[in-house]
Amino acid sequence: ESISPLYSLPTEVRYSPPWQDLSIIGIAGSSGSGKSSVAMEIVRSLNLPWVVILVMDSFYKTLTPEQHHKAHANEYDFDCPESIDFDILVETLRDLKKGKKANIPVYSFSDHQRQPNTTTLYSPRVIILEGILALHDPRIVEMLDVKIFVEADMDVCLGRRILRDVRERGRDIEGIIKQWFEFVKPSYTRFVEPQRPISDIIIPRGIENTTAIDMVVKHIQRKLQEKSDNHTEALRKLGLVAAAV
Ligand code: CTP
């Protein structure tokens, strides 16, 4: 009985763990542009195991009692980069890339703070990182395989945000509008829109744009295939192709 060459290889080349090829897709865009729906549609269309959505809201900084008070009065700026703990987010993504598990904070929009519980994430194959500033930090941009920017008219965004924040985030209309003009809209111009030119793909009209989403999914599939081909090629160069296929 012949023994497969697989069994004579050292463990580290014989086994290719899922995180070895972890791909990260960043989705940025205005609040209410439809990033979360686009992310869910990508997950559905990719139809692969080990695909997770990581929402950047989980990484809002903890507020001091004074900031907390301001947040409840819609006077705290949640749209500037300083409000997000990018260091922890970078560390989390690096850990996942190394195959370590990560504890992701669970965020409550009605309390403006992290909940005591966390979600444990074990090295997935694809992470979809979704947030208004997903393409802001160069350390994160460097880790991204695909950079997406979702666009929608700002009045559509405001309309969606009002409906969602009233229904799901425990807010009132006056407060939403105050926060929008004070922080959300100015930050869009200052920090969100400038991410547009560095994106690989722009999706106009968000979730309604099924043609663009189809293209995005095909692009991601191609990227994943390229990565897998490169991995196979590297093994072939080592003379281990029999083990790789
Ligand atoms: N935000 C808030 N209160 C908090 C934390 C965040 O109002 N305690 C708001 C910020 O003002 C920011 C928004 O949450 O503008 C970010 O979420 P958003 O992008 O609107 O939601 P998603 O579902 O991630 O994206 P989309 O609406 O595009 O689907």
PDB file of C-alpha atoms and ligand atoms in Angstrom:
ATOM      1  CA  GLU A   1       0.000   0.000   0.000  1.00  0.00           C
ATOM      2  CA  SER A   2       1.497   3.340  -1.032  1.00  0.00           C
ATOM      3  CA  ILE A   3       1.783   6.107   1.487  1.00  0.00           C
ATOM      4  CA  SER A   4       0.644   9.552   0.368  1.00  0.00           C
ATOM      5  CA  PRO A   5       3.457  12.135   0.350  1.00  0.00           C
ATOM      6  CA  LEU A   6       1.188  14.170   2.628  1.00  0.00           C
ATOM      7  CA  TYR A   7       2.147  12.051   5.614  1.00  0.00           C
ATOM      8  CA  SER A   8       5.834  12.681   5.225  1.00  0.00           C
ATOM      9  CA  LEU A   9       5.510  16.466   5.378  1.00  0.00           C
ATOM     10  CA  PRO A  10       6.114  18.550   8.473  1.00  0.00           C
ATOM     11  CA  THR A  11       2.840  19.560  10.169  1.00  0.00           C
ATOM     12  CA  GLU A  12       3.163  23.262   9.345  1.00  0.00           C
ATOM     13  CA  VAL A  13       3.109  22.672   5.565  1.00  0.00           C
ATOM     14  CA  ARG A  14       0.762  19.713   5.644  1.00  0.00           C
ATOM     15  CA  TYR A  15      -2.047  21.595   7.253  1.00  0.00           C
ATOM     16  CA  SER A  16      -3.231  24.946   5.975  1.00  0.00           C
ATOM     17  CA  PRO A  17      -5.418  26.489   8.675  1.00  0.00           C
ATOM     18  CA  PRO A  18      -8.300  28.729   7.553  1.00  0.00           C
ATOM     19  CA  TRP A  19      -6.778  31.915   9.023  1.00  0.00           C
ATOM     20  CA  GLN A  20      -3.580  31.487   7.017  1.00  0.00           C
ATOM     21  CA  ASP A  21      -5.412  33.101   4.112  1.00  0.00           C
ATOM     22  CA  LEU A  22      -7.700  35.406   6.077  1.00  0.00           C
ATOM     23  CA  SER A  23      -9.131  38.034   3.752  1.00  0.00           C
ATOM     24  CA  ILE A  24     -10.477  41.310   5.069  1.00  0.00           C
ATOM     25  CA  ILE A  25     -12.956  43.407   3.115  1.00  0.00           C
ATOM     26  CA  GLY A  26     -13.563  46.972   4.283  1.00  0.00           C
ATOM     27  CA  ILE A  27     -16.890  48.733   3.686  1.00  0.00           C
ATOM     28  CA  ALA A  28     -17.009  52.465   4.408  1.00  0.00           C
ATOM     29  CA  GLY A  29     -19.615  55.104   3.585  1.00  0.00           C
ATOM     30  CA  SER A  30     -22.005  57.589   5.137  1.00  0.00           C
ATOM     31  CA  SER A  31     -24.253  56.688   8.010  1.00  0.00           C
ATOM     32  CA  GLY A  32     -27.487  55.382   6.502  1.00  0.00           C
ATOM     33  CA  SER A  33     -25.912  54.656   3.113  1.00  0.00           C
ATOM     34  CA  GLY A  34     -26.705  50.953   3.491  1.00  0.00           C
ATOM     35  CA  LYS A  35     -23.310  49.506   4.480  1.00  0.00           C
ATOM     36  CA  SER A  36     -24.803  46.866   6.747  1.00  0.00           C
ATOM     37  CA  SER A  37     -27.291  45.685   4.099  1.00  0.00           C
ATOM     38  CA  VAL A  38     -24.524  45.547   1.489  1.00  0.00           C
ATOM     39  CA  ALA A  39     -22.346  43.553   3.921  1.00  0.00           C
ATOM     40  CA  MET A  40     -25.173  41.065   4.538  1.00  0.00           C
ATOM     41  CA  GLU A  41     -25.851  40.719   0.822  1.00  0.00           C
ATOM     42  CA  ILE A  42     -22.156  39.987   0.195  1.00  0.00           C
ATOM     43  CA  VAL A  43     -22.199  37.282   2.888  1.00  0.00           C
ATOM     44  CA  ARG A  44     -25.323  35.759   1.347  1.00  0.00           C
ATOM     45  CA  SER A  45     -23.963  35.813  -2.197  1.00  0.00           C
ATOM     46  CA  LEU A  46     -20.494  34.531  -1.315  1.00  0.00           C
ATOM     47  CA  ASN A  47     -22.176  31.568   0.305  1.00  0.00           C
ATOM     48  CA  LEU A  48     -18.963  30.356   1.929  1.00  0.00           C
ATOM     49  CA  PRO A  49     -18.363  29.069   5.427  1.00  0.00           C
ATOM     50  CA  TRP A  50     -16.306  31.203   7.828  1.00  0.00           C
ATOM     51  CA  VAL A  51     -17.455  34.611   6.606  1.00  0.00           C
ATOM     52  CA  VAL A  52     -18.222  37.112   9.374  1.00  0.00           C
ATOM     53  CA  ILE A  53     -19.229  40.761   9.565  1.00  0.00           C
ATOM     54  CA  LEU A  54     -17.282  42.857  12.031  1.00  0.00           C
ATOM     55  CA  VAL A  55     -19.062  46.116  12.805  1.00  0.00           C
ATOM     56  CA  MET A  56     -16.827  48.996  13.803  1.00  0.00           C
ATOM     57  CA  ASP A  57     -19.386  50.217  16.366  1.00  0.00           C
ATOM     58  CA  SER A  58     -18.019  47.481  18.626  1.00  0.00           C
ATOM     59  CA  PHE A  59     -14.874  49.579  18.929  1.00  0.00           C
ATOM     60  CA  TYR A  60     -16.260  52.890  20.161  1.00  0.00           C
ATOM     61  CA  LYS A  61     -14.202  54.171  23.077  1.00  0.00           C
ATOM     62  CA  THR A  62     -15.630  53.951  26.571  1.00  0.00           C
ATOM     63  CA  LEU A  63     -17.097  57.302  27.584  1.00  0.00           C
ATOM     64  CA  THR A  64     -16.378  59.254  30.765  1.00  0.00           C
ATOM     65  CA  PRO A  65     -19.483  60.141  32.845  1.00  0.00           C
ATOM     66  CA  GLU A  66     -19.366  63.650  31.374  1.00  0.00           C
ATOM     67  CA  GLN A  67     -19.149  62.369  27.772  1.00  0.00           C
ATOM     68  CA  HIS A  68     -21.930  59.937  28.547  1.00  0.00           C
ATOM     69  CA  HIS A  69     -24.131  62.774  29.672  1.00  0.00           C
ATOM     70  CA  LYS A  70     -23.365  64.621  26.438  1.00  0.00           C
ATOM     71  CA  ALA A  71     -24.129  61.511  24.359  1.00  0.00           C
ATOM     72  CA  HIS A  72     -27.606  61.296  25.869  1.00  0.00           C
ATOM     73  CA  ALA A  73     -28.135  64.952  24.952  1.00  0.00           C
ATOM     74  CA  ASN A  74     -26.909  64.256  21.357  1.00  0.00           C
ATOM     75  CA  GLU A  75     -23.940  66.513  22.008  1.00  0.00           C
ATOM     76  CA  TYR A  76     -21.156  63.942  21.729  1.00  0.00           C
ATOM     77  CA  ASP A  77     -19.312  63.481  18.440  1.00  0.00           C
ATOM     78  CA  PHE A  78     -19.468  59.789  17.468  1.00  0.00           C
ATOM     79  CA  ASP A  79     -18.403  60.556  13.909  1.00  0.00           C
ATOM     80  CA  CYS A  80     -14.831  61.754  14.325  1.00  0.00           C
ATOM     81  CA  PRO A  81     -11.964  59.230  14.235  1.00  0.00           C
ATOM     82  CA  GLU A  82     -11.031  60.018  17.869  1.00  0.00           C
ATOM     83  CA  SER A  83     -14.263  58.390  19.058  1.00  0.00           C
ATOM     84  CA  ILE A  84     -13.124  54.981  17.789  1.00  0.00           C
ATOM     85  CA  ASP A  85     -10.468  52.870  19.471  1.00  0.00           C
ATOM     86  CA  PHE A  86      -8.473  52.104  16.324  1.00  0.00           C
ATOM     87  CA  ASP A  87      -5.579  50.633  18.363  1.00  0.00           C
ATOM     88  CA  ILE A  88      -7.788  47.864  19.741  1.00  0.00           C
ATOM     89  CA  LEU A  89      -9.357  47.273  16.337  1.00  0.00           C
ATOM     90  CA  VAL A  90      -5.925  46.954  14.695  1.00  0.00           C
ATOM     91  CA  GLU A  91      -4.791  44.604  17.466  1.00  0.00           C
ATOM     92  CA  THR A  92      -7.941  42.494  17.039  1.00  0.00           C
ATOM     93  CA  LEU A  93      -7.442  42.176  13.272  1.00  0.00           C
ATOM     94  CA  ARG A  94      -3.755  41.333  13.730  1.00  0.00           C
ATOM     95  CA  ASP A  95      -4.637  38.674  16.313  1.00  0.00           C
ATOM     96  CA  LEU A  96      -7.183  37.130  13.974  1.00  0.00           C
ATOM     97  CA  LYS A  97      -4.636  37.114  11.178  1.00  0.00           C
ATOM     98  CA  LYS A  98      -2.282  35.207  13.501  1.00  0.00           C
ATOM     99  CA  GLY A  99      -4.965  32.652  14.179  1.00  0.00           C
ATOM    100  CA  LYS A 100      -5.723  33.830  17.719  1.00  0.00           C
ATOM    101  CA  LYS A 101      -9.323  34.081  18.848  1.00  0.00           C
ATOM    102  CA  ALA A 102     -10.703  37.559  19.565  1.00  0.00           C
ATOM    103  CA  ASN A 103     -13.300  38.813  22.004  1.00  0.00           C
ATOM    104  CA  ILE A 104     -15.447  41.379  20.250  1.00  0.00           C
ATOM    105  CA  PRO A 105     -17.265  43.898  22.438  1.00  0.00           C
ATOM    106  CA  VAL A 106     -21.045  44.092  22.035  1.00  0.00           C
ATOM    107  CA  TYR A 107     -22.210  47.708  21.712  1.00  0.00           C
ATOM    108  CA  SER A 108     -25.476  49.192  22.874  1.00  0.00           C
ATOM    109  CA  PHE A 109     -26.636  52.281  20.971  1.00  0.00           C
ATOM    110  CA  SER A 110     -29.319  53.102  23.502  1.00  0.00           C
ATOM    111  CA  ASP A 111     -26.786  53.136  26.380  1.00  0.00           C
ATOM    112  CA  HIS A 112     -23.913  54.517  24.251  1.00  0.00           C
ATOM    113  CA  GLN A 113     -21.612  51.912  25.698  1.00  0.00           C
ATOM    114  CA  ARG A 114     -20.226  48.401  25.471  1.00  0.00           C
ATOM    115  CA  GLN A 115     -22.215  45.682  27.143  1.00  0.00           C
ATOM    116  CA  PRO A 116     -20.550  43.468  29.751  1.00  0.00           C
ATOM    117  CA  ASN A 117     -20.733  40.482  27.371  1.00  0.00           C
ATOM    118  CA  THR A 118     -18.467  39.921  24.350  1.00  0.00           C
ATOM    119  CA  THR A 119     -18.703  37.711  21.258  1.00  0.00           C
ATOM    120  CA  THR A 120     -15.852  35.307  20.699  1.00  0.00           C
ATOM    121  CA  LEU A 121     -14.583  35.181  17.161  1.00  0.00           C
ATOM    122  CA  TYR A 122     -12.406  32.285  16.042  1.00  0.00           C
ATOM    123  CA  SER A 123     -10.228  33.012  13.001  1.00  0.00           C
ATOM    124  CA  PRO A 124     -12.619  33.208  10.081  1.00  0.00           C
ATOM    125  CA  ARG A 125     -11.728  32.893   6.397  1.00  0.00           C
ATOM    126  CA  VAL A 126     -13.255  36.255   5.397  1.00  0.00           C
ATOM    127  CA  ILE A 127     -13.997  39.276   7.586  1.00  0.00           C
ATOM    128  CA  ILE A 128     -16.214  42.067   6.327  1.00  0.00           C
ATOM    129  CA  LEU A 129     -15.278  45.144   8.327  1.00  0.00           C
ATOM    130  CA  GLU A 130     -18.121  47.633   8.130  1.00  0.00           C
ATOM    131  CA  GLY A 131     -18.170  51.186   9.492  1.00  0.00           C
ATOM    132  CA  ILE A 132     -18.254  54.858   8.485  1.00  0.00           C
ATOM    133  CA  LEU A 133     -14.459  54.996   8.882  1.00  0.00           C
ATOM    134  CA  ALA A 134     -13.474  51.485   7.771  1.00  0.00           C
ATOM    135  CA  LEU A 135     -10.893  52.910   5.325  1.00  0.00           C
ATOM    136  CA  HIS A 136      -9.560  55.659   7.595  1.00  0.00           C
ATOM    137  CA  ASP A 137      -6.650  54.135   9.489  1.00  0.00           C
ATOM    138  CA  PRO A 138      -3.631  53.280   7.290  1.00  0.00           C
ATOM    139  CA  ARG A 139      -2.784  50.280   9.501  1.00  0.00           C
ATOM    140  CA  ILE A 140      -6.197  48.831   8.670  1.00  0.00           C
ATOM    141  CA  VAL A 141      -6.135  49.852   4.997  1.00  0.00           C
ATOM    142  CA  GLU A 142      -2.867  47.945   4.662  1.00  0.00           C
ATOM    143  CA  MET A 143      -4.578  44.762   5.887  1.00  0.00           C
ATOM    144  CA  LEU A 144      -7.562  45.044   3.525  1.00  0.00           C
ATOM    145  CA  ASP A 145      -7.889  42.856   0.442  1.00  0.00           C
ATOM    146  CA  VAL A 146     -10.829  44.780  -0.986  1.00  0.00           C
ATOM    147  CA  LYS A 147     -11.867  48.358  -0.153  1.00  0.00           C
ATOM    148  CA  ILE A 148     -15.487  49.309  -0.801  1.00  0.00           C
ATOM    149  CA  PHE A 149     -17.199  52.684  -0.514  1.00  0.00           C
ATOM    150  CA  VAL A 150     -21.014  52.768  -0.376  1.00  0.00           C
ATOM    151  CA  GLU A 151     -22.716  55.948  -1.543  1.00  0.00           C
ATOM    152  CA  ALA A 152     -26.219  57.333  -1.325  1.00  0.00           C
ATOM    153  CA  ASP A 153     -27.792  60.787  -1.472  1.00  0.00           C
ATOM    154  CA  MET A 154     -27.383  62.490   1.869  1.00  0.00           C
ATOM    155  CA  ASP A 155     -31.131  63.112   2.174  1.00  0.00           C
ATOM    156  CA  VAL A 156     -31.760  59.394   1.647  1.00  0.00           C
ATOM    157  CA  CYS A 157     -29.133  58.676   4.326  1.00  0.00           C
ATOM    158  CA  LEU A 158     -30.779  61.071   6.777  1.00  0.00           C
ATOM    159  CA  GLY A 159     -34.202  59.579   6.099  1.00  0.00           C
ATOM    160  CA  ARG A 160     -32.931  56.055   6.715  1.00  0.00           C
ATOM    161  CA  ARG A 161     -31.081  57.131   9.823  1.00  0.00           C
ATOM    162  CA  ILE A 162     -34.171  58.770  11.322  1.00  0.00           C
ATOM    163  CA  LEU A 163     -36.287  55.642  10.781  1.00  0.00           C
ATOM    164  CA  ARG A 164     -33.588  53.290  12.085  1.00  0.00           C
ATOM    165  CA  ASP A 165     -32.551  55.359  15.099  1.00  0.00           C
ATOM    166  CA  VAL A 166     -36.155  55.764  16.237  1.00  0.00           C
ATOM    167  CA  ARG A 167     -37.000  52.074  15.693  1.00  0.00           C
ATOM    168  CA  GLU A 168     -33.769  50.398  16.760  1.00  0.00           C
ATOM    169  CA  ARG A 169     -31.557  52.766  18.691  1.00  0.00           C
ATOM    170  CA  GLY A 170     -33.991  54.346  21.139  1.00  0.00           C
ATOM    171  CA  ARG A 171     -33.660  57.908  19.817  1.00  0.00           C
ATOM    172  CA  ASP A 172     -36.046  60.816  19.211  1.00  0.00           C
ATOM    173  CA  ILE A 173     -36.338  62.807  15.990  1.00  0.00           C
ATOM    174  CA  GLU A 174     -35.184  66.165  17.427  1.00  0.00           C
ATOM    175  CA  GLY A 175     -32.033  64.556  18.831  1.00  0.00           C
ATOM    176  CA  ILE A 176     -31.266  62.698  15.598  1.00  0.00           C
ATOM    177  CA  ILE A 177     -31.542  65.872  13.531  1.00  0.00           C
ATOM    178  CA  LYS A 178     -29.443  67.875  16.018  1.00  0.00           C
ATOM    179  CA  GLN A 179     -26.674  65.238  15.950  1.00  0.00           C
ATOM    180  CA  TRP A 180     -26.846  64.961  12.167  1.00  0.00           C
ATOM    181  CA  PHE A 181     -26.188  68.649  11.490  1.00  0.00           C
ATOM    182  CA  GLU A 182     -23.781  69.124  14.387  1.00  0.00           C
ATOM    183  CA  PHE A 183     -21.581  66.053  13.861  1.00  0.00           C
ATOM    184  CA  VAL A 184     -22.616  63.455  11.277  1.00  0.00           C
ATOM    185  CA  LYS A 185     -22.788  65.661   8.189  1.00  0.00           C
ATOM    186  CA  PRO A 186     -19.633  67.744   8.890  1.00  0.00           C
ATOM    187  CA  SER A 187     -17.713  64.541   9.631  1.00  0.00           C
ATOM    188  CA  TYR A 188     -18.916  63.038   6.391  1.00  0.00           C
ATOM    189  CA  THR A 189     -17.219  65.866   4.484  1.00  0.00           C
ATOM    190  CA  ARG A 190     -14.138  65.870   6.681  1.00  0.00           C
ATOM    191  CA  PHE A 191     -13.423  62.164   7.237  1.00  0.00           C
ATOM    192  CA  VAL A 192     -15.834  59.830   5.433  1.00  0.00           C
ATOM    193  CA  GLU A 193     -15.847  61.227   1.891  1.00  0.00           C
ATOM    194  CA  PRO A 194     -12.007  61.475   1.739  1.00  0.00           C
ATOM    195  CA  GLN A 195     -11.927  57.647   1.914  1.00  0.00           C
ATOM    196  CA  ARG A 196     -13.702  57.453  -1.450  1.00  0.00           C
ATOM    197  CA  PRO A 197     -10.615  57.890  -3.675  1.00  0.00           C
ATOM    198  CA  ILE A 198      -8.692  55.108  -1.965  1.00  0.00           C
ATOM    199  CA  SER A 199     -11.493  52.573  -2.407  1.00  0.00           C
ATOM    200  CA  ASP A 200     -11.299  49.833  -5.070  1.00  0.00           C
ATOM    201  CA  ILE A 201     -15.015  49.839  -5.747  1.00  0.00           C
ATOM    202  CA  ILE A 202     -17.702  52.472  -5.242  1.00  0.00           C
ATOM    203  CA  ILE A 203     -21.285  51.280  -4.887  1.00  0.00           C
ATOM    204  CA  PRO A 204     -23.704  54.040  -5.822  1.00  0.00           C
ATOM    205  CA  ARG A 205     -27.252  53.795  -4.412  1.00  0.00           C
ATOM    206  CA  GLY A 206     -26.188  51.140  -1.876  1.00  0.00           C
ATOM    207  CA  ILE A 207     -28.314  48.049  -1.504  1.00  0.00           C
ATOM    208  CA  GLU A 208     -30.668  48.906  -4.388  1.00  0.00           C
ATOM    209  CA  ASN A 209     -27.741  48.576  -6.766  1.00  0.00           C
ATOM    210  CA  THR A 210     -27.816  44.830  -7.376  1.00  0.00           C
ATOM    211  CA  THR A 211     -25.608  45.109 -10.487  1.00  0.00           C
ATOM    212  CA  ALA A 212     -22.824  46.784  -8.495  1.00  0.00           C
ATOM    213  CA  ILE A 213     -23.175  44.263  -5.658  1.00  0.00           C
ATOM    214  CA  ASP A 214     -22.911  41.381  -8.157  1.00  0.00           C
ATOM    215  CA  MET A 215     -19.710  42.938  -9.478  1.00  0.00           C
ATOM    216  CA  VAL A 216     -18.352  43.332  -5.955  1.00  0.00           C
ATOM    217  CA  VAL A 217     -19.080  39.692  -5.164  1.00  0.00           C
ATOM    218  CA  LYS A 218     -17.339  38.548  -8.365  1.00  0.00           C
ATOM    219  CA  HIS A 219     -14.369  40.782  -7.560  1.00  0.00           C
ATOM    220  CA  ILE A 220     -14.111  39.296  -4.050  1.00  0.00           C
ATOM    221  CA  GLN A 221     -14.419  35.754  -5.423  1.00  0.00           C
ATOM    222  CA  ARG A 222     -11.604  36.507  -7.881  1.00  0.00           C
ATOM    223  CA  LYS A 223      -9.415  37.909  -5.089  1.00  0.00           C
ATOM    224  CA  LEU A 224     -10.052  34.846  -2.919  1.00  0.00           C
ATOM    225  CA  GLN A 225      -9.225  32.589  -5.850  1.00  0.00           C
ATOM    226  CA  GLU A 226      -6.008  34.536  -6.554  1.00  0.00           C
ATOM    227  CA  LYS A 227      -4.942  34.130  -2.938  1.00  0.00           C
ATOM    228  CA  SER A 228      -5.652  30.445  -3.005  1.00  0.00           C
ATOM    229  CA  ASP A 229      -3.751  30.085  -6.319  1.00  0.00           C
ATOM    230  CA  ASN A 230      -0.764  31.954  -4.875  1.00  0.00           C
ATOM    231  CA  HIS A 231      -0.802  29.638  -1.880  1.00  0.00           C
ATOM    232  CA  THR A 232      -0.863  26.581  -4.162  1.00  0.00           C
ATOM    233  CA  GLU A 233       1.921  28.104  -6.257  1.00  0.00           C
ATOM    234  CA  ALA A 234       4.080  28.658  -3.151  1.00  0.00           C
ATOM    235  CA  LEU A 235       3.609  24.992  -2.213  1.00  0.00           C
ATOM    236  CA  ARG A 236       4.380  23.942  -5.781  1.00  0.00           C
ATOM    237  CA  LYS A 237       7.672  25.830  -5.595  1.00  0.00           C
ATOM    238  CA  LEU A 238       8.479  23.892  -2.458  1.00  0.00           C
ATOM    239  CA  GLY A 239       7.727  20.736  -4.382  1.00  0.00           C
ATOM    240  CA  LEU A 240       4.679  20.109  -2.244  1.00  0.00           C
ATOM    241  CA  VAL A 241       1.971  20.488  -4.823  1.00  0.00           C
ATOM    242  CA  ALA A 242       0.721  16.965  -4.281  1.00  0.00           C
ATOM    243  CA  ALA A 243      -0.100  17.931  -0.732  1.00  0.00           C
ATOM    244  CA  ALA A 244      -1.749  21.183  -1.736  1.00  0.00           C
ATOM    245  CA  VAL A 245      -4.393  19.868  -4.095  1.00  0.00           C
TER     246      VAL A 245
HETATM  247  N1  CTP B   1     -23.696  56.551  16.755  1.00  0.00           N
HETATM  248  C1  CTP B   1     -24.633  57.071  17.617  1.00  0.00           C
HETATM  249  N2  CTP B   1     -24.565  56.770  18.944  1.00  0.00           N
HETATM  250  C2  CTP B   1     -23.573  55.986  19.424  1.00  0.00           C
HETATM  251  C3  CTP B   1     -22.598  55.448  18.558  1.00  0.00           C
HETATM  252  C4  CTP B   1     -22.700  55.760  17.217  1.00  0.00           C
HETATM  253  O1  CTP B   1     -25.538  57.791  17.189  1.00  0.00           O
HETATM  254  N3  CTP B   1     -23.551  55.725  20.724  1.00  0.00           N
HETATM  255  C5  CTP B   1     -23.820  56.854  15.330  1.00  0.00           C
HETATM  256  C6  CTP B   1     -22.708  57.729  14.783  1.00  0.00           C
HETATM  257  O2  CTP B   1     -23.171  59.041  14.775  1.00  0.00           O
HETATM  258  C7  CTP B   1     -22.433  57.179  13.367  1.00  0.00           C
HETATM  259  C8  CTP B   1     -23.324  55.960  13.272  1.00  0.00           C
HETATM  260  O3  CTP B   1     -23.743  55.656  14.590  1.00  0.00           O
HETATM  261  O4  CTP B   1     -22.782  58.123  12.391  1.00  0.00           O
HETATM  262  C9  CTP B   1     -22.621  54.731  12.703  1.00  0.00           C
HETATM  263  O5  CTP B   1     -23.544  53.742  12.366  1.00  0.00           O
HETATM  264  P1  CTP B   1     -24.164  53.716  10.874  1.00  0.00           P
HETATM  265  O6  CTP B   1     -23.051  53.830   9.910  1.00  0.00           O
HETATM  266  O7  CTP B   1     -25.239  54.720  10.758  1.00  0.00           O
HETATM  267  O8  CTP B   1     -24.872  52.301  10.837  1.00  0.00           O
HETATM  268  P2  CTP B   1     -24.540  51.000   9.990  1.00  0.00           P
HETATM  269  O9  CTP B   1     -25.702  50.071  10.171  1.00  0.00           O
HETATM  270  O10 CTP B   1     -23.185  50.505  10.400  1.00  0.00           O
HETATM  271  O11 CTP B   1     -24.428  51.495   8.488  1.00  0.00           O
HETATM  272  P3  CTP B   1     -25.557  51.787   7.405  1.00  0.00           P
HETATM  273  O12 CTP B   1     -26.522  52.759   8.006  1.00  0.00           O
HETATM  274  O13 CTP B   1     -24.801  52.380   6.258  1.00  0.00           O
HETATM  275  O14 CTP B   1     -26.168  50.459   7.099  1.00  0.00           O
END
